[in-house]
mmCIF file of C-alpha atoms in Angstrom:
data_model
loop_
_atom_site.group_PDB
_atom_site.id
_atom_site.type_symbol
_atom_site.label_atom_id
_atom_site.label_comp_id
_atom_site.label_asym_id
_atom_site.label_seq_id
_atom_site.Cartn_x
_atom_site.Cartn_y
_atom_site.Cartn_z
ATOM 1 C CA MET A 1 0.000 0.000 0.000
ATOM 2 C CA LEU A 2 2.776 2.427 0.926
ATOM 3 C CA ARG A 3 4.634 1.644 -2.321
ATOM 4 C CA ARG A 4 1.599 2.911 -4.233
ATOM 5 C CA SER A 5 1.164 6.043 -2.115
ATOM 6 C CA ARG A 6 3.538 8.235 -4.126
ATOM 7 C CA PRO A 7 1.006 9.171 -6.862
ATOM 8 C CA LEU A 8 -1.559 10.040 -4.184
ATOM 9 C CA VAL A 9 0.915 12.192 -2.249
ATOM 10 C CA VAL A 10 2.061 13.973 -5.399
ATOM 11 C CA VAL A 11 -1.514 14.689 -6.505
ATOM 12 C CA ALA A 12 -2.374 15.921 -3.007
ATOM 13 C CA GLY A 13 0.681 18.207 -3.057
ATOM 14 C CA LEU A 14 -0.323 19.665 -6.418
ATOM 15 C CA ALA A 15 -3.844 20.226 -5.107
ATOM 16 C CA VAL A 16 -2.527 21.998 -1.992
ATOM 17 C CA ALA A 17 -0.325 24.245 -4.123
ATOM 18 C CA GLY A 18 -3.374 25.031 -6.252
ATOM 19 C CA ILE A 19 -5.406 25.945 -3.171
ATOM 20 C CA ILE A 20 -2.701 28.345 -1.974
ATOM 21 C CA MET A 21 -2.450 29.971 -5.373
ATOM 22 C CA LEU A 22 -6.251 30.222 -5.650
ATOM 23 C CA SER A 23 -6.494 32.005 -2.303
ATOM 24 C CA TRP A 24 -3.777 34.401 -3.482
ATOM 25 C CA THR A 25 -5.978 35.522 -6.384
ATOM 26 C CA GLN A 26 -9.098 36.204 -4.263
ATOM 27 C CA THR A 27 -10.172 39.180 -2.152
ATOM 28 C CA TRP A 28 -8.852 38.978 1.405
ATOM 29 C CA PHE A 29 -9.860 42.305 2.913
ATOM 30 C CA THR A 30 -12.456 44.962 2.147
ATOM 31 C CA VAL A 31 -11.183 48.205 3.662
ATOM 32 C CA HIS A 32 -13.741 50.945 4.382
ATOM 33 C CA LEU A 33 -12.404 54.522 4.324
ATOM 34 C CA HIS A 34 -13.592 57.660 6.076
ATOM 35 C CA ALA A 35 -15.807 59.931 4.039
ATOM 36 C CA GLY A 36 -13.784 62.389 2.024
ATOM 37 C CA ALA A 37 -10.505 60.529 2.584
ATOM 38 C CA ALA A 38 -10.487 59.197 -0.983
ATOM 39 C CA VAL A 39 -12.540 59.159 -4.140
ATOM 40 C CA THR A 40 -13.989 55.783 -3.146
ATOM 41 C CA ALA A 41 -15.506 54.624 0.107
ATOM 42 C CA LYS A 42 -13.950 51.156 0.152
ATOM 43 C CA VAL A 43 -10.961 49.281 -1.232
ATOM 44 C CA ASP A 44 -10.669 45.576 -1.968
ATOM 45 C CA ALA A 45 -7.283 44.043 -1.183
ATOM 46 C CA ASP A 46 -6.688 40.639 -2.728
ATOM 47 C CA GLY A 47 -4.082 38.096 -1.766
ATOM 48 C CA ALA A 48 -1.598 39.536 -4.232
ATOM 49 C CA ALA A 49 -1.647 42.806 -2.293
ATOM 50 C CA ALA A 50 -1.915 41.333 1.206
ATOM 51 C CA VAL A 51 0.539 38.399 0.897
ATOM 52 C CA PRO A 52 2.569 38.817 -2.322
ATOM 53 C CA GLN A 53 4.921 36.016 -1.248
ATOM 54 C CA TYR A 54 2.152 33.429 -1.617
ATOM 55 C CA THR A 55 2.691 33.070 -5.350
ATOM 56 C CA ALA A 56 6.398 32.239 -4.928
ATOM 57 C CA LEU A 57 5.655 29.754 -2.154
ATOM 58 C CA ALA A 58 2.893 28.060 -4.150
ATOM 59 C CA ILE A 59 4.993 27.776 -7.320
ATOM 60 C CA ALA A 60 7.919 26.378 -5.343
ATOM 61 C CA SER A 61 5.642 23.794 -3.729
ATOM 62 C CA LEU A 62 4.226 22.863 -7.131
ATOM 63 C CA ALA A 63 7.696 22.337 -8.622
ATOM 64 C CA LEU A 64 8.782 20.417 -5.528
ATOM 65 C CA PHE A 65 6.070 17.773 -5.858
ATOM 66 C CA LEU A 66 6.737 17.416 -9.581
ATOM 67 C CA ALA A 67 10.419 16.800 -8.839
ATOM 68 C CA MET A 68 9.450 14.250 -6.206
ATOM 69 C CA THR A 69 8.136 11.924 -8.944
ATOM 70 C CA ILE A 70 11.701 11.208 -10.152
ATOM 71 C CA ALA A 71 13.754 11.897 -7.020
ATOM 72 C CA GLY A 72 15.778 9.304 -5.148
ATOM 73 C CA ARG A 73 15.493 8.528 -1.459
ATOM 74 C CA VAL A 74 17.927 11.179 -0.196
ATOM 75 C CA ALA A 75 16.482 13.815 -2.522
ATOM 76 C CA ARG A 76 12.961 12.970 -1.333
ATOM 77 C CA ILE A 77 13.986 13.569 2.288
ATOM 78 C CA VAL A 78 15.455 16.947 1.361
ATOM 79 C CA LEU A 79 12.369 17.881 -0.663
ATOM 80 C CA ALA A 80 10.092 16.882 2.207
ATOM 81 C CA GLY A 81 12.021 19.176 4.550
ATOM 82 C CA VAL A 82 11.767 22.029 2.057
ATOM 83 C CA GLU A 83 8.018 21.420 1.718
ATOM 84 C CA ILE A 84 7.604 21.710 5.487
ATOM 85 C CA LEU A 85 9.438 25.035 5.428
ATOM 86 C CA LEU A 86 7.292 26.278 2.525
ATOM 87 C CA GLY A 87 4.119 25.343 4.378
ATOM 88 C CA LEU A 88 5.326 27.138 7.495
ATOM 89 C CA GLY A 89 6.046 30.208 5.367
ATOM 90 C CA VAL A 90 2.485 30.169 4.034
ATOM 91 C CA VAL A 91 1.024 29.810 7.527
ATOM 92 C CA VAL A 92 3.164 32.577 9.047
ATOM 93 C CA SER A 93 2.431 34.963 6.168
ATOM 94 C CA GLY A 94 -1.311 34.359 6.381
ATOM 95 C CA ILE A 95 -1.454 34.784 10.159
ATOM 96 C CA SER A 96 0.602 37.981 9.948
ATOM 97 C CA ALA A 97 -1.832 39.420 7.410
ATOM 98 C CA LEU A 98 -4.827 38.485 9.562
ATOM 99 C CA ALA A 99 -3.198 39.977 12.641
ATOM 100 C CA ASP A 100 -2.898 43.411 10.988
ATOM 101 C CA PRO A 101 -5.218 43.732 7.955
ATOM 102 C CA VAL A 102 -4.576 47.457 7.583
ATOM 103 C CA ALA A 103 -0.815 46.911 7.264
ATOM 104 C CA ALA A 104 -1.427 44.053 4.815
ATOM 105 C CA ALA A 105 -3.720 46.251 2.670
ATOM 106 C CA LYS A 106 -1.492 49.345 2.949
ATOM 107 C CA GLY A 107 -0.468 49.241 -0.706
ATOM 108 C CA ALA A 108 -4.016 48.992 -2.036
ATOM 109 C CA VAL A 109 -5.284 51.736 0.278
ATOM 110 C CA GLY A 110 -2.327 54.001 -0.432
ATOM 111 C CA GLU A 111 -2.984 53.920 -4.182
ATOM 112 C CA VAL A 112 -6.554 55.168 -3.630
ATOM 113 C CA ALA A 113 -5.968 57.574 -0.736
ATOM 114 C CA GLY A 114 -2.693 58.953 -2.054
ATOM 115 C CA VAL A 115 -0.712 58.130 1.083
ATOM 116 C CA SER A 116 2.152 55.707 1.645
ATOM 117 C CA ASP A 117 2.952 55.945 5.342
ATOM 118 C CA LEU A 118 1.334 53.266 7.484
ATOM 119 C CA THR A 119 0.276 55.820 10.114
ATOM 120 C CA ALA A 120 -1.465 57.923 7.470
ATOM 121 C CA VAL A 121 -3.167 54.823 6.075
ATOM 122 C CA ARG A 122 -4.520 53.923 9.519
ATOM 123 C CA ARG A 123 -6.032 57.440 9.869
ATOM 124 C CA VAL A 124 -8.100 57.113 6.679
ATOM 125 C CA VAL A 125 -9.367 53.579 7.434
ATOM 126 C CA SER A 126 -12.610 53.270 9.331
ATOM 127 C CA SER A 127 -13.089 49.462 9.336
ATOM 128 C CA VAL A 128 -11.954 46.273 7.627
ATOM 129 C CA ASP A 129 -14.020 43.272 6.528
ATOM 130 C CA VAL A 130 -12.145 39.954 6.375
ATOM 131 C CA SER A 131 -13.188 37.241 3.908
ATOM 132 C CA ALA A 132 -12.745 33.494 4.285
ATOM 133 C CA TRP A 133 -9.854 33.304 1.802
ATOM 134 C CA PRO A 134 -7.106 34.064 4.335
ATOM 135 C CA ALA A 135 -8.254 31.033 6.309
ATOM 136 C CA VAL A 136 -8.204 28.961 3.101
ATOM 137 C CA GLY A 137 -4.631 30.012 2.393
ATOM 138 C CA ILE A 138 -3.540 29.248 5.953
ATOM 139 C CA ALA A 139 -5.247 25.855 5.763
ATOM 140 C CA GLY A 140 -3.316 25.179 2.565
ATOM 141 C CA GLY A 141 -0.088 25.943 4.398
ATOM 142 C CA VAL A 142 -1.003 23.572 7.217
ATOM 143 C CA LEU A 143 -1.762 20.836 4.678
ATOM 144 C CA ALA A 144 1.596 21.476 3.020
ATOM 145 C CA VAL A 145 3.359 20.972 6.363
ATOM 146 C CA LEU A 146 1.432 17.750 6.994
ATOM 147 C CA LEU A 147 2.248 16.455 3.518
ATOM 148 C CA GLY A 148 5.924 17.130 4.104
ATOM 149 C CA VAL A 149 5.792 15.108 7.326
ATOM 150 C CA VAL A 150 3.921 12.301 5.563
ATOM 151 C CA VAL A 151 6.554 12.166 2.814
ATOM 152 C CA LEU A 152 9.302 11.793 5.423
ATOM 153 C CA PHE A 153 7.680 8.604 6.702
ATOM 154 C CA VAL A 154 6.217 6.956 3.593
ATOM 155 C CA GLN A 155 8.973 7.730 1.073
ATOM 156 C CA ARG A 156 11.040 4.790 2.381
ATOM 157 C CA ALA A 157 8.625 2.379 0.732
ATOM 158 C CA TRP A 158 8.600 4.182 -2.598
ATOM 159 C CA PRO A 159 10.541 2.663 -5.493
ATOM 160 C CA GLY A 160 13.691 4.402 -6.642
ATOM 161 C CA PRO A 161 14.027 6.410 -9.837
ATOM 162 C CA SER A 162 13.851 4.549 -13.148
ATOM 163 C CA ARG A 163 17.035 3.646 -15.026
ATOM 164 C CA LYS A 164 16.306 6.489 -17.425
ATOM 165 C CA TYR A 165 17.110 9.026 -14.692
ATOM 166 C CA GLY A 166 19.822 7.049 -12.880
ATOM 167 C CA ALA A 167 23.490 7.806 -13.447
ATOM 168 C CA GLN A 168 24.872 4.417 -14.415
ATOM 169 C CA THR A 169 28.159 3.603 -16.131
ATOM 170 C CA ALA A 170 28.635 0.853 -18.688
ATOM 171 C CA GLY A 171 30.460 -1.356 -16.184
ATOM 172 C CA ALA A 172 27.818 -0.830 -13.516
ATOM 173 C CA ALA A 173 25.072 -1.629 -16.008
ATOM 174 C CA ALA A 174 26.779 -4.871 -17.034
ATOM 175 C CA GLN A 175 27.365 -5.872 -13.426
ATOM 176 C CA ALA A 176 23.771 -5.103 -12.447
ATOM 177 C CA ARG A 177 22.496 -7.121 -15.403
ATOM 178 C CA ALA A 178 24.675 -10.101 -14.442
ATOM 179 C CA VAL A 179 23.738 -10.027 -10.752
ATOM 180 C CA ALA A 180 20.010 -9.380 -11.258
ATOM 181 C CA PRO A 181 18.918 -10.418 -14.754
ATOM 182 C CA VAL A 182 15.924 -8.519 -16.048
ATOM 183 C CA GLU A 183 13.367 -9.391 -18.633
ATOM 184 C CA ARG A 184 14.544 -8.033 -21.948
ATOM 185 C CA ASP A 185 12.336 -5.626 -23.845
ATOM 186 C CA ALA A 186 12.728 -2.617 -26.119
ATOM 187 C CA VAL A 187 12.885 -0.138 -23.227
ATOM 188 C CA VAL A 188 15.605 -2.073 -21.366
ATOM 189 C CA ASP A 189 17.643 -2.486 -24.560
ATOM 190 C CA TRP A 190 17.387 1.243 -25.249
ATOM 191 C CA ASP A 191 18.532 2.064 -21.708
ATOM 192 C CA ASP A 192 21.531 -0.254 -22.152
ATOM 193 C CA LEU A 193 22.447 1.431 -25.437
ATOM 194 C CA SER A 194 22.200 4.838 -23.737
ATOM 195 C CA ALA A 195 24.606 3.593 -21.038
ATOM 196 C CA GLY A 196 27.049 2.317 -23.691
ATOM 197 C CA VAL A 197 26.304 -1.369 -23.151
ATOM 198 C CA ASP A 198 25.697 -3.836 -25.968
ATOM 199 C CA PRO A 199 22.294 -5.426 -25.165
ATOM 200 C CA THR A 200 23.056 -8.433 -27.396
ATOM 201 C CA VAL A 201 25.949 -9.550 -25.157
ATOM 202 C CA VAL A 202 24.729 -11.674 -22.264
ATOM 203 C CA ASP A 203 27.186 -12.204 -19.433
ATOM 204 C CA GLU A 204 26.204 -15.438 -17.703
ATOM 205 C CA PRO A 205 27.903 -15.831 -14.324
ATOM 206 C CA GLY A 206 29.811 -18.997 -13.582
ATOM 207 C CA PRO A 207 28.996 -21.438 -10.753
ATOM 208 C CA THR A 208 30.906 -19.300 -8.248
ATOM 209 C CA GLY A 209 30.431 -15.769 -9.662
ATOM 210 C CA ASP A 210 33.732 -14.195 -10.657
ATOM 211 C CA GLY A 211 35.572 -17.454 -9.918
ATOM 212 C CA GLY A 212 33.647 -19.138 -12.732
ATOM 213 C CA ALA A 213 34.788 -16.438 -15.138
ATOM 214 C CA ASP A 214 38.419 -16.913 -14.011
ATOM 215 C CA ASP A 215 38.124 -20.686 -14.481
ATOM 216 C CA ARG A 216 36.809 -20.225 -17.997
ATOM 217 C CA ALA A 217 39.676 -17.838 -18.787
ATOM 218 C CA ASP A 218 42.222 -20.367 -17.415
ATOM 219 C CA ASP A 219 40.642 -23.162 -19.452
ATOM 220 C CA ARG A 220 40.818 -21.102 -22.633
ATOM 221 C CA ALA A 221 44.475 -20.205 -21.924
ATOM 222 C CA GLY A 222 45.302 -23.870 -21.297
ATOM 223 C CA ASP A 223 43.611 -24.943 -24.510
ATOM 224 C CA ARG A 224 45.562 -22.364 -26.494
ATOM 225 C CA ALA A 225 48.830 -23.553 -24.894
ATOM 226 C CA ASP A 226 48.014 -27.185 -25.742
ATOM 227 C CA ASP A 227 47.219 -26.242 -29.316
ATOM 228 C CA ARG A 228 50.519 -24.383 -29.693
ATOM 229 C CA ALA A 229 52.424 -27.343 -28.183
ATOM 230 C CA GLY A 230 50.693 -29.773 -30.553
ATOM 231 C CA GLU A 231 51.470 -27.575 -33.541
ATOM 232 C CA GLY A 232 55.147 -27.322 -32.474
ATOM 233 C CA ALA A 233 55.429 -31.093 -32.092
ATOM 234 C CA ALA A 234 53.895 -31.640 -35.512
ATOM 235 C CA ARG A 235 56.336 -29.194 -37.094
ATOM 236 C CA GLY A 236 59.255 -30.958 -35.318
ATOM 237 C CA VAL A 237 58.186 -34.372 -36.621
ATOM 238 C CA ALA A 238 57.832 -33.017 -40.135
ATOM 239 C CA ALA A 239 61.272 -31.373 -39.965
ATOM 240 C CA GLY A 240 62.869 -34.630 -38.722
ATOM 241 C CA ALA A 241 61.287 -36.624 -41.533
ATOM 242 C CA ALA A 242 62.581 -34.121 -44.066
ATOM 243 C CA VAL A 243 66.163 -34.408 -42.671
ATOM 244 C CA ASP A 244 66.030 -38.219 -42.796
ATOM 245 C CA ASP A 245 64.900 -38.142 -46.404
ATOM 246 C CA THR A 246 67.729 -35.790 -47.318
ATOM 247 C CA VAL A 247 70.370 -37.891 -45.554
ATOM 248 C CA GLY A 248 69.064 -41.108 -47.158
ATOM 249 C CA SER A 249 69.141 -39.593 -50.594
ATOM 250 C CA ASN A 250 72.718 -38.361 -50.154
ATOM 251 C CA GLY A 251 73.792 -41.790 -48.903
ATOM 252 C CA ARG A 252 72.292 -43.565 -51.882
ATOM 253 C CA ARG A 253 73.963 -41.153 -54.294
ATOM 254 C CA SER A 254 77.332 -41.717 -52.593
ATOM 255 C CA ASN A 255 76.990 -45.524 -52.776
ATOM 256 C CA ASP A 256 75.991 -45.391 -56.418
ATOM 257 C CA GLY A 257 78.999 -43.205 -57.218
ATOM 258 C CA ALA A 258 81.394 -45.581 -55.430
ATOM 259 C CA GLY A 259 79.959 -48.651 -57.207
ATOM 260 C CA ALA A 260 80.332 -46.966 -60.577
ATOM 261 C CA GLU A 261 84.035 -46.190 -59.917
ATOM 262 C CA ARG A 262 84.748 -49.819 -58.886
ATOM 263 C CA GLY A 263 83.000 -51.219 -61.937
ATOM 264 C CA ALA A 264 84.856 -48.921 -64.382
ATOM 265 C CA PRO A 265 87.710 -50.680 -66.414
#
């Protein structure tokens, strides 16, 4: 069950990031101004004006959960810690805005009232209405923290990254294939070619692992030595036969010459 939890956690993380970003686009505060303080009686301050950092936190959380789909175990632990920090940032930012809505809406009010100092902004504000979207954003931050904690515990059961994203040398690929043979298919062959390994060469381990390979190498060396010795012996026998034939021929010619001299008158 835990091995299959990664897609659920990733989808939940993307949904939480979407909730935070959605709250950032909505109206957080409706600020009512004193009569005559500005050309309008009220100002709407959305999340972009009240908590501008929400968009960066939400995008970072979104990218984090996408990266978690291909990350290894150590990287997942680091990403989970970062997600907890991002969630805490969302919660702290939202609570700070709720604690002082006038300060959070200072930019929006200042554009209408023509003032920039926080003290001057407070003088022109009569009341502030708070919507439910700040609570939604804070809830999204809390969920982000909880998801980060969940990832820390369940990521141990998740499978590692695929061979496509793993840094693997040609020797490591050959060794892994010999130790743990895999079912051959087009994807595995393509991964081997990418790693510089010939997928048509199958390294079958001997009875005792590397010792079997050494035994086969010794056997092949012994066979080659025996073949060379046999070839040398054959050449020696042939050379000896050739010498005997030469000596015999010379002897016969000498005897024939001597007989001819004795028989001459």
